[in-house]
PDB file of C-alpha atoms in Angstrom:
ATOM      1  CA  MET D   1      95.406  81.511 106.724  1.00 96.00           C
ATOM      2  CA  GLN D   2      93.708  84.856 106.173  1.00 97.00           C
ATOM      3  CA  LEU D   3      94.440  87.419 103.492  1.00 97.00           C
ATOM      4  CA  ILE D   4      93.688  90.972 104.626  1.00 96.00           C
ATOM      5  CA  HIS D   5      92.653  92.522 101.356  1.00 94.00           C
ATOM      6  CA  SER D   6      90.567  94.908  99.302  1.00 93.00           C
ATOM      7  CA  PRO D   7      89.589  93.730  95.806  1.00 90.00           C
ATOM      8  CA  PRO D   8      90.500  96.945  93.915  1.00 93.00           C
ATOM      9  CA  SER D   9      94.133  96.819  95.110  1.00 95.00           C
ATOM     10  CA  PRO D  10      96.495  95.657  92.342  1.00 97.00           C
ATOM     11  CA  PHE D  11      98.922  94.324  94.939  1.00 97.00           C
ATOM     12  CA  VAL D  12      96.119  92.244  96.438  1.00 97.00           C
ATOM     13  CA  ARG D  13      95.238  91.024  92.954  1.00 98.00           C
ATOM     14  CA  LYS D  14      98.826  89.889  92.463  1.00 98.00           C
ATOM     15  CA  VAL D  15      98.553  87.712  95.572  1.00 98.00           C
ATOM     16  CA  ARG D  16      95.143  86.362  94.581  1.00 98.00           C
ATOM     17  CA  VAL D  17      96.355  85.450  91.094  1.00 98.00           C
ATOM     18  CA  THR D  18      99.331  83.704  92.682  1.00 98.00           C
ATOM     19  CA  LEU D  19      97.000  81.769  94.976  1.00 98.00           C
ATOM     20  CA  ILE D  20      94.964  80.571  92.008  1.00 98.00           C
ATOM     21  CA  GLU D  21      97.960  79.791  89.814  1.00 98.00           C
ATOM     22  CA  THR D  22      99.473  77.682  92.620  1.00 98.00           C
ATOM     23  CA  ASP D  23      96.126  76.065  93.523  1.00 97.00           C
ATOM     24  CA  GLN D  24      96.071  77.413  97.072  1.00 98.00           C
ATOM     25  CA  GLN D  25      92.964  79.578  97.064  1.00 94.00           C
ATOM     26  CA  ASP D  26      91.092  77.152  99.292  1.00 96.00           C
ATOM     27  CA  ALA D  27      93.797  77.471 101.972  1.00 96.00           C
ATOM     28  CA  VAL D  28      93.178  81.203 102.459  1.00 97.00           C
ATOM     29  CA  GLU D  29      90.179  83.085 103.805  1.00 97.00           C
ATOM     30  CA  LEU D  30      89.697  86.494 102.208  1.00 96.00           C
ATOM     31  CA  VAL D  31      89.104  89.214 104.811  1.00 96.00           C
ATOM     32  CA  ASP D  32      87.759  92.275 103.030  1.00 91.00           C
ATOM     33  CA  VAL D  33      88.648  95.679 104.513  1.00 93.00           C
ATOM     34  CA  ALA D  34      88.134  99.301 103.544  1.00 89.00           C
ATOM     35  CA  THR D  35      91.393 101.135 104.154  1.00 87.00           C
ATOM     36  CA  THR D  36      93.192 104.230 102.880  1.00 82.00           C
ATOM     37  CA  PRO D  37      96.461 105.987 103.723  1.00 86.00           C
ATOM     38  CA  LEU D  38      94.403 108.469 105.752  1.00 85.00           C
ATOM     39  CA  LYS D  39      92.198 105.950 107.551  1.00 88.00           C
ATOM     40  CA  THR D  40      93.788 102.566 108.169  1.00 89.00           C
ATOM     41  CA  ALA D  41      91.510  99.599 108.783  1.00 89.00           C
ATOM     42  CA  SER D  42      92.091  97.996 112.174  1.00 91.00           C
ATOM     43  CA  GLU D  43      92.601  94.567 110.566  1.00 92.00           C
ATOM     44  CA  ALA D  44      95.336  95.950 108.321  1.00 91.00           C
ATOM     45  CA  ALA D  45      97.068  97.693 111.228  1.00 91.00           C
ATOM     46  CA  ALA D  46      96.955  94.525 113.322  1.00 91.00           C
ATOM     47  CA  ALA D  47      98.548  92.427 110.574  1.00 91.00           C
ATOM     48  CA  ASN D  48     101.053  94.958 109.240  1.00 94.00           C
ATOM     49  CA  PRO D  49     102.730  97.703 111.298  1.00 94.00           C
ATOM     50  CA  LEU D  50     102.651  99.858 108.163  1.00 93.00           C
ATOM     51  CA  GLY D  51      98.892  99.425 107.925  1.00 93.00           C
ATOM     52  CA  LYS D  52      99.087  98.407 104.274  1.00 93.00           C
ATOM     53  CA  ILE D  53      97.445  95.593 102.342  1.00 95.00           C
ATOM     54  CA  PRO D  54      97.829  92.826 101.411  1.00 97.00           C
ATOM     55  CA  ALA D  55      98.832  91.033 104.592  1.00 97.00           C
ATOM     56  CA  LEU D  56      98.777  87.271 105.064  1.00 98.00           C
ATOM     57  CA  VAL D  57      97.924  86.099 108.564  1.00 98.00           C
ATOM     58  CA  ARG D  58      99.403  82.675 109.320  1.00 96.00           C
ATOM     59  CA  PRO D  59      98.433  80.388 112.209  1.00 93.00           C
ATOM     60  CA  ASP D  60     102.026  79.303 112.804  1.00 92.00           C
ATOM     61  CA  GLY D  61     104.034  82.510 112.513  1.00 91.00           C
ATOM     62  CA  PRO D  62     103.909  86.279 112.203  1.00 95.00           C
ATOM     63  CA  ALA D  63     101.789  87.818 109.486  1.00 97.00           C
ATOM     64  CA  LEU D  64     103.540  88.434 106.196  1.00 98.00           C
ATOM     65  CA  HIS D  65     103.185  91.731 104.381  1.00 96.00           C
ATOM     66  CA  ASP D  66     104.209  93.242 101.051  1.00 95.00           C
ATOM     67  CA  SER D  67     102.990  91.388  97.990  1.00 97.00           C
ATOM     68  CA  ARG D  68     106.523  90.373  97.018  1.00 97.00           C
ATOM     69  CA  VAL D  69     107.077  88.613 100.332  1.00 98.00           C
ATOM     70  CA  ILE D  70     103.658  86.961 100.299  1.00 98.00           C
ATOM     71  CA  CYS D  71     103.961  85.733  96.710  1.00 98.00           C
ATOM     72  CA  ARG D  72     107.392  84.263  97.333  1.00 98.00           C
ATOM     73  CA  PHE D  73     106.072  82.504 100.437  1.00 98.00           C
ATOM     74  CA  LEU D  74     103.118  81.095  98.492  1.00 98.00           C
ATOM     75  CA  SER D  75     105.355  79.904  95.679  1.00 98.00           C
ATOM     76  CA  ALA D  76     107.626  78.107  98.152  1.00 97.00           C
ATOM     77  CA  ARG D  77     104.667  76.693 100.086  1.00 97.00           C
ATOM     78  CA  ALA D  78     103.208  75.159  96.922  1.00 97.00           C
ATOM     79  CA  GLY D  79     106.535  73.973  95.547  1.00 96.00           C
ATOM     80  CA  ALA D  80     105.854  76.138  92.510  1.00 96.00           C
ATOM     81  CA  ASN D  81     108.581  77.589  90.320  1.00 94.00           C
ATOM     82  CA  LEU D  82     107.520  81.226  90.142  1.00 98.00           C
ATOM     83  CA  TYR D  83     111.017  82.276  91.285  1.00 98.00           C
ATOM     84  CA  PRO D  84     113.323  79.995  89.260  1.00 97.00           C
ATOM     85  CA  GLU D  85     116.902  80.106  90.514  1.00 97.00           C
ATOM     86  CA  ASP D  86     118.400  79.979  87.038  1.00 96.00           C
ATOM     87  CA  ALA D  87     116.726  83.295  86.161  1.00 97.00           C
ATOM     88  CA  ILE D  88     116.162  84.758  89.609  1.00 98.00           C
ATOM     89  CA  TRP D  89     117.692  88.196  89.051  1.00 98.00           C
ATOM     90  CA  ASP D  90     115.747  88.752  85.844  1.00 97.00           C
ATOM     91  CA  VAL D  91     112.557  87.559  87.515  1.00 98.00           C
ATOM     92  CA  LEU D  92     113.006  89.805  90.546  1.00 98.00           C
ATOM     93  CA  THR D  93     113.843  92.801  88.355  1.00 98.00           C
ATOM     94  CA  LEU D  94     110.762  92.218  86.223  1.00 98.00           C
ATOM     95  CA  GLU D  95     108.609  91.958  89.336  1.00 98.00           C
ATOM     96  CA  ALA D  96     110.159  95.133  90.763  1.00 98.00           C
ATOM     97  CA  THR D  97     109.536  96.982  87.480  1.00 98.00           C
ATOM     98  CA  ALA D  98     105.858  96.032  87.544  1.00 98.00           C
ATOM     99  CA  ASP D  99     105.506  96.905  91.231  1.00 98.00           C
ATOM    100  CA  GLY D 100     107.265 100.241  90.740  1.00 98.00           C
ATOM    101  CA  LEU D 101     104.895 101.030  87.892  1.00 98.00           C
ATOM    102  CA  LEU D 102     102.025 100.264  90.249  1.00 98.00           C
ATOM    103  CA  ASP D 103     103.445 102.447  93.016  1.00 97.00           C
ATOM    104  CA  ALA D 104     103.357 105.428  90.664  1.00 98.00           C
ATOM    105  CA  ALA D 105      99.933 104.594  89.233  1.00 98.00           C
ATOM    106  CA  VAL D 106      98.397 104.194  92.699  1.00 97.00           C
ATOM    107  CA  LEU D 107      99.883 107.514  93.846  1.00 96.00           C
ATOM    108  CA  MET D 108      98.140 109.183  90.913  1.00 96.00           C
ATOM    109  CA  VAL D 109      94.812 107.795  92.091  1.00 95.00           C
ATOM    110  CA  TYR D 110      95.442 108.991  95.647  1.00 92.00           C
ATOM    111  CA  GLU D 111      96.340 112.462  94.401  1.00 92.00           C
ATOM    112  CA  HIS D 112      92.809 112.847  93.047  1.00 91.00           C
ATOM    113  CA  ARG D 113      90.987 110.833  95.701  1.00 88.00           C
ATOM    114  CA  LEU D 114      92.577 112.182  98.884  1.00 88.00           C
ATOM    115  CA  ARG D 115      93.256 115.832  98.047  1.00 91.00           C
ATOM    116  CA  PRO D 116      90.691 118.582  97.592  1.00 92.00           C
ATOM    117  CA  ALA D 117      90.249 119.306  93.886  1.00 91.00           C
ATOM    118  CA  ASP D 118      91.893 122.730  94.170  1.00 91.00           C
ATOM    119  CA  MET D 119      95.022 121.160  95.703  1.00 94.00           C
ATOM    120  CA  VAL D 120      95.668 118.466  93.094  1.00 92.00           C
ATOM    121  CA  TYR D 121      99.204 119.053  91.802  1.00 94.00           C
ATOM    122  CA  GLU D 122      99.402 118.379  88.071  1.00 94.00           C
ATOM    123  CA  PRO D 123     103.232 118.351  87.878  1.00 96.00           C
ATOM    124  CA  TRP D 124     103.180 115.534  90.447  1.00 94.00           C
ATOM    125  CA  LEU D 125     100.714 113.565  88.305  1.00 96.00           C
ATOM    126  CA  ASP D 126     102.870 114.147  85.216  1.00 96.00           C
ATOM    127  CA  ALA D 127     105.974 112.979  87.055  1.00 98.00           C
ATOM    128  CA  GLN D 128     104.274 109.796  88.218  1.00 98.00           C
ATOM    129  CA  TRP D 129     102.968 109.030  84.743  1.00 98.00           C
ATOM    130  CA  SER D 130     106.483 109.534  83.408  1.00 98.00           C
ATOM    131  CA  LYS D 131     107.585 106.689  85.689  1.00 98.00           C
ATOM    132  CA  VAL D 132     104.742 104.521  84.438  1.00 98.00           C
ATOM    133  CA  SER D 133     105.622 105.296  80.824  1.00 98.00           C
ATOM    134  CA  GLY D 134     109.285 104.530  81.399  1.00 98.00           C
ATOM    135  CA  ALA D 135     108.408 101.147  82.885  1.00 98.00           C
ATOM    136  CA  LEU D 136     106.023 100.367  80.031  1.00 98.00           C
ATOM    137  CA  ASP D 137     108.640 101.289  77.430  1.00 98.00           C
ATOM    138  CA  ALA D 138     111.203  99.077  79.155  1.00 98.00           C
ATOM    139  CA  LEU D 139     108.780  96.150  79.276  1.00 98.00           C
ATOM    140  CA  ASN D 140     107.930  96.545  75.605  1.00 98.00           C
ATOM    141  CA  ALA D 141     111.540  96.980  74.463  1.00 97.00           C
ATOM    142  CA  ARG D 142     113.508  94.648  76.738  1.00 97.00           C
ATOM    143  CA  TRP D 143     111.296  92.083  78.403  1.00 97.00           C
ATOM    144  CA  MET D 144     109.064  90.542  75.747  1.00 97.00           C
ATOM    145  CA  SER D 145     111.229  87.449  75.292  1.00 96.00           C
ATOM    146  CA  HIS D 146     110.974  86.814  79.039  1.00 96.00           C
ATOM    147  CA  LEU D 147     107.220  87.385  79.066  1.00 97.00           C
ATOM    148  CA  TYR D 148     106.821  84.798  76.302  1.00 96.00           C
ATOM    149  CA  GLY D 149     108.930  82.333  78.289  1.00 95.00           C
ATOM    150  CA  PRO D 150     107.981  80.045  81.192  1.00 95.00           C
ATOM    151  CA  ASP D 151     105.581  81.551  83.714  1.00 96.00           C
ATOM    152  CA  THR D 152     107.134  83.341  86.682  1.00 98.00           C
ATOM    153  CA  ILE D 153     106.022  85.897  89.245  1.00 98.00           C
ATOM    154  CA  GLY D 154     107.129  88.478  86.698  1.00 98.00           C
ATOM    155  CA  HIS D 155     104.263  87.496  84.414  1.00 98.00           C
ATOM    156  CA  ILE D 156     101.741  87.809  87.237  1.00 98.00           C
ATOM    157  CA  ALA D 157     103.135  91.157  88.402  1.00 98.00           C
ATOM    158  CA  VAL D 158     103.138  92.648  84.902  1.00 98.00           C
ATOM    159  CA  GLY D 159      99.679  91.308  84.136  1.00 98.00           C
ATOM    160  CA  CYS D 160      98.231  92.830  87.304  1.00 98.00           C
ATOM    161  CA  ALA D 161     100.016  96.123  86.663  1.00 98.00           C
ATOM    162  CA  LEU D 162      98.601  96.430  83.150  1.00 98.00           C
ATOM    163  CA  GLY D 163      95.168  95.440  84.399  1.00 98.00           C
ATOM    164  CA  TYR D 164      95.338  98.251  86.936  1.00 98.00           C
ATOM    165  CA  LEU D 165      96.156 100.768  84.210  1.00 98.00           C
ATOM    166  CA  ASP D 166      93.030  99.664  82.359  1.00 97.00           C
ATOM    167  CA  PHE D 167      91.030  99.876  85.593  1.00 97.00           C
ATOM    168  CA  ARG D 168      92.143 103.283  86.867  1.00 97.00           C
ATOM    169  CA  HIS D 169      93.935 105.020  83.981  1.00 97.00           C
ATOM    170  CA  ALA D 170      92.156 103.839  80.838  1.00 96.00           C
ATOM    171  CA  ASP D 171      92.151 107.382  79.455  1.00 95.00           C
ATOM    172  CA  ARG D 172      95.969 107.349  79.290  1.00 95.00           C
ATOM    173  CA  ASP D 173      95.981 104.645  76.567  1.00 96.00           C
ATOM    174  CA  TRP D 174      99.068 102.741  77.722  1.00 98.00           C
ATOM    175  CA  ARG D 175      98.910 100.462  74.640  1.00 98.00           C
ATOM    176  CA  LYS D 176      99.741 103.225  72.161  1.00 97.00           C
ATOM    177  CA  GLY D 177     103.150 102.531  70.608  1.00 97.00           C
ATOM    178  CA  ARG D 178     103.571  99.318  72.618  1.00 98.00           C
ATOM    179  CA  ASP D 179     102.055  96.707  70.340  1.00 97.00           C
ATOM    180  CA  GLY D 180     104.152  93.819  71.639  1.00 97.00           C
ATOM    181  CA  LEU D 181     103.222  94.384  75.260  1.00 98.00           C
ATOM    182  CA  ALA D 182      99.578  94.985  74.361  1.00 98.00           C
ATOM    183  CA  ALA D 183      99.405  91.712  72.407  1.00 98.00           C
ATOM    184  CA  TRP D 184     100.981  89.765  75.255  1.00 98.00           C
ATOM    185  CA  TYR D 185      98.568  91.234  77.782  1.00 98.00           C
ATOM    186  CA  GLY D 186      95.583  90.495  75.550  1.00 98.00           C
ATOM    187  CA  THR D 187      96.393  86.802  75.865  1.00 98.00           C
ATOM    188  CA  PHE D 188      97.500  86.828  79.518  1.00 98.00           C
ATOM    189  CA  ALA D 189      94.365  88.675  80.634  1.00 98.00           C
ATOM    190  CA  GLU D 190      92.238  85.749  79.420  1.00 98.00           C
ATOM    191  CA  ARG D 191      93.695  83.361  81.990  1.00 97.00           C
ATOM    192  CA  GLY D 192      91.207  82.046  84.512  1.00 97.00           C
ATOM    193  CA  SER D 193      93.154  83.559  87.409  1.00 98.00           C
ATOM    194  CA  MET D 194      93.002  86.991  85.810  1.00 98.00           C
ATOM    195  CA  GLN D 195      89.339  86.742  84.874  1.00 97.00           C
ATOM    196  CA  THR D 196      88.402  85.648  88.400  1.00 97.00           C
ATOM    197  CA  THR D 197      90.199  88.602  89.970  1.00 97.00           C
ATOM    198  CA  ILE D 198      89.072  91.458  87.703  1.00 96.00           C
ATOM    199  CA  PRO D 199      88.805  94.452  90.077  1.00 91.00           C
ATOM    200  CA  THR D 200      85.601  96.332  90.740  1.00 83.00           C
ATOM    201  CA  ALA D 201      85.276  99.901  91.969  1.00 72.00           C
TER     202      ALA D 201
END
C-alpha cells in the first residue's frame, strides 16, 4: 500500500500514528507530495477526487481518503480496538471534535499562507480560533475521563490536534486555563508514535 502524504499535515500524522500504534508501518510506503488547495499534486488528485491528503492507495481496491476512513480501515485490518463497539459513539464524537478543531486551525494557516497580506481577514481568523477554543474547552471539561481510559482513535486524533496547535499556533497558548488537557498531552506526546511523527516545516 502507499500513503499519499505530506509530513506537516496533522491529518497525515493521525494516519501515521495509527500505523505505528497498530504495527503496520512496514506495510505502507510513504509517498511524499507537495500540495495546496491552490495547486493540487498529481498524486493526490489521482488517489482522491477531492485532491486532498492523506490518501491510502491499496493494491486490491480503490484508494481510501479522509483520515477517519483510513484510520478505521487500518484498525480493522490489524484487528486493533481503536473503535470499540461498546463506546463507539463517544469515540467517534471525540475523533470528530479533534478533526473539527484541526479543520479550523488549518484554515487559519491557509488564510495567512494563501492570501496576500493586505487581504487577510482578521474576523475570519478570530472566528476560526473561537471554534478551536470551544473544542479545547469541551475536551478539558467533558472528555478527560475518556482520554485517561483505554486507547482509542480519539486519543490519537486529540494528540495530533494538540500537536498541530503547538506546531502552527504556539503563540495562541492553548494550554492556558486547560491544565487537565495540557497534563494529558504532556504524557501522550512522549509516546514513540508521536515522537517519530513530529512535524517539520
